[in-house]
XYZ file of C-alpha atoms in Angstrom:
133
model
C 0.000 0.000 0.000
C 1.238 3.496 -0.875
C 2.713 5.172 2.205
C 4.863 7.943 3.640
C 7.729 7.271 6.049
C 9.804 9.717 8.079
C 13.559 9.706 7.478
C 15.843 8.747 10.398
C 17.867 11.970 10.136
C 14.868 14.251 10.779
C 15.284 16.731 13.651
C 13.527 19.905 14.903
C 10.663 19.652 12.388
C 7.549 17.481 12.248
C 7.091 15.265 9.175
C 3.816 13.431 8.628
C 1.464 12.055 6.017
C -1.623 14.222 5.460
C -4.597 14.057 3.109
C -4.445 17.583 1.671
C -3.444 21.185 2.303
C -4.881 24.239 4.051
C -3.076 26.530 1.620
C -5.253 28.948 -0.320
C -2.700 29.179 -3.137
C -2.174 27.103 -6.249
C 1.284 25.910 -5.241
C 4.286 25.318 -7.487
C 3.897 22.468 -9.973
C 6.617 20.455 -11.710
C 7.695 16.918 -12.570
C 10.356 15.065 -10.601
C 12.271 12.021 -11.824
C 15.452 10.103 -11.153
C 17.246 12.291 -13.691
C 15.357 15.484 -12.854
C 15.553 16.319 -9.170
C 14.040 19.617 -8.051
C 15.132 22.122 -5.406
C 13.543 25.367 -4.313
C 12.700 27.719 -1.481
C 9.430 27.597 0.453
C 8.246 30.860 2.056
C 5.565 31.226 4.711
C 2.650 33.582 4.238
C 3.024 36.887 6.138
C 2.014 36.404 9.767
C 1.723 32.605 9.432
C 3.964 29.860 10.770
C 5.776 27.990 8.000
C 4.046 24.825 6.811
C 5.164 22.983 3.666
C 2.698 20.564 2.067
C 3.886 18.439 -0.864
C 1.552 16.414 -3.089
C 3.104 13.735 -5.306
C 1.081 11.839 -7.902
C 2.313 8.566 -9.356
C 0.099 7.844 -12.372
C 2.351 5.280 -14.093
C 1.652 2.326 -11.809
C 5.381 1.599 -11.574
C 7.034 0.994 -8.217
C 8.551 4.292 -7.140
C 9.869 6.203 -4.145
C 10.106 9.975 -3.910
C 12.239 11.525 -1.199
C 11.298 15.039 -0.080
C 13.552 17.011 2.260
C 13.463 20.417 3.914
C 16.531 22.087 5.369
C 17.628 25.285 7.097
C 18.787 27.793 4.504
C 20.285 30.151 7.114
C 23.415 28.028 7.445
C 22.869 27.289 11.143
C 21.526 23.752 10.464
C 18.684 24.301 12.958
C 16.459 21.645 11.344
C 16.218 18.931 8.718
C 13.188 16.938 7.661
C 12.859 13.970 5.323
C 9.821 12.079 4.115
C 9.779 9.225 1.605
C 6.621 8.562 -0.381
C 6.443 4.989 -1.683
C 4.294 3.131 -4.213
C 4.518 -0.604 -4.935
C 4.246 -2.036 -8.453
C 0.737 -1.494 -9.805
C -0.166 1.295 -7.362
C -1.181 4.730 -8.590
C -2.536 7.834 -6.925
C -1.406 10.765 -4.865
C 0.309 10.984 -1.504
C 0.859 14.056 0.661
C 3.686 14.814 3.088
C 3.679 17.785 5.448
C 6.561 19.570 7.182
C 5.591 21.761 10.151
C 6.622 22.842 13.668
C 9.824 24.494 12.464
C 12.021 25.876 15.275
C 12.510 29.557 16.052
C 15.402 31.312 14.343
C 18.714 31.817 16.178
C 17.370 34.848 18.082
C 14.831 32.457 19.719
C 12.059 34.992 18.995
C 11.506 35.058 15.234
C 9.618 32.141 13.648
C 11.286 30.351 10.741
C 9.791 31.887 7.612
C 11.485 29.879 4.877
C 13.336 26.684 4.088
C 15.006 24.924 1.204
C 13.295 21.866 -0.216
C 14.540 19.081 -2.493
C 12.757 16.194 -4.204
C 14.058 13.220 -6.144
C 12.366 10.110 -7.522
C 13.859 6.621 -7.678
C 11.969 5.834 -10.877
C 9.663 7.324 -13.483
C 8.646 10.967 -13.473
C 5.921 11.956 -11.033
C 3.800 15.109 -10.846
C 4.544 17.269 -7.797
C 2.902 20.342 -6.313
C 4.453 22.243 -3.361
C 2.217 24.410 -1.168
C 3.102 26.713 1.719
C 0.920 28.248 4.376
């Protein structure tokens, strides 16, 4: 059964499987494959705590794993999150992974407002949409 698992190196951020997003935006859409990894920056909405929701759709029915990571772009390595979305042979459909509960910035007052994200697939291209709240 298609599933999401949390990577063992995750710290100071919550990673979990969800069924959708609370974002009011359209998100950023692109394809990710084993030869076409994607990186970017996720920004929180003004006045909101950073939440990154990633939807991945595997429509090919091929076994595939997509690894999504978020990391601290400030250089202080305050957090790292990893979620792997996995489909067995013959499975199709979409899975969601959410990254939330980011730590405060180094001043211990200011909420984290952005992070770097990266996605890579172990197999065929998949459709991805990244949302932030």
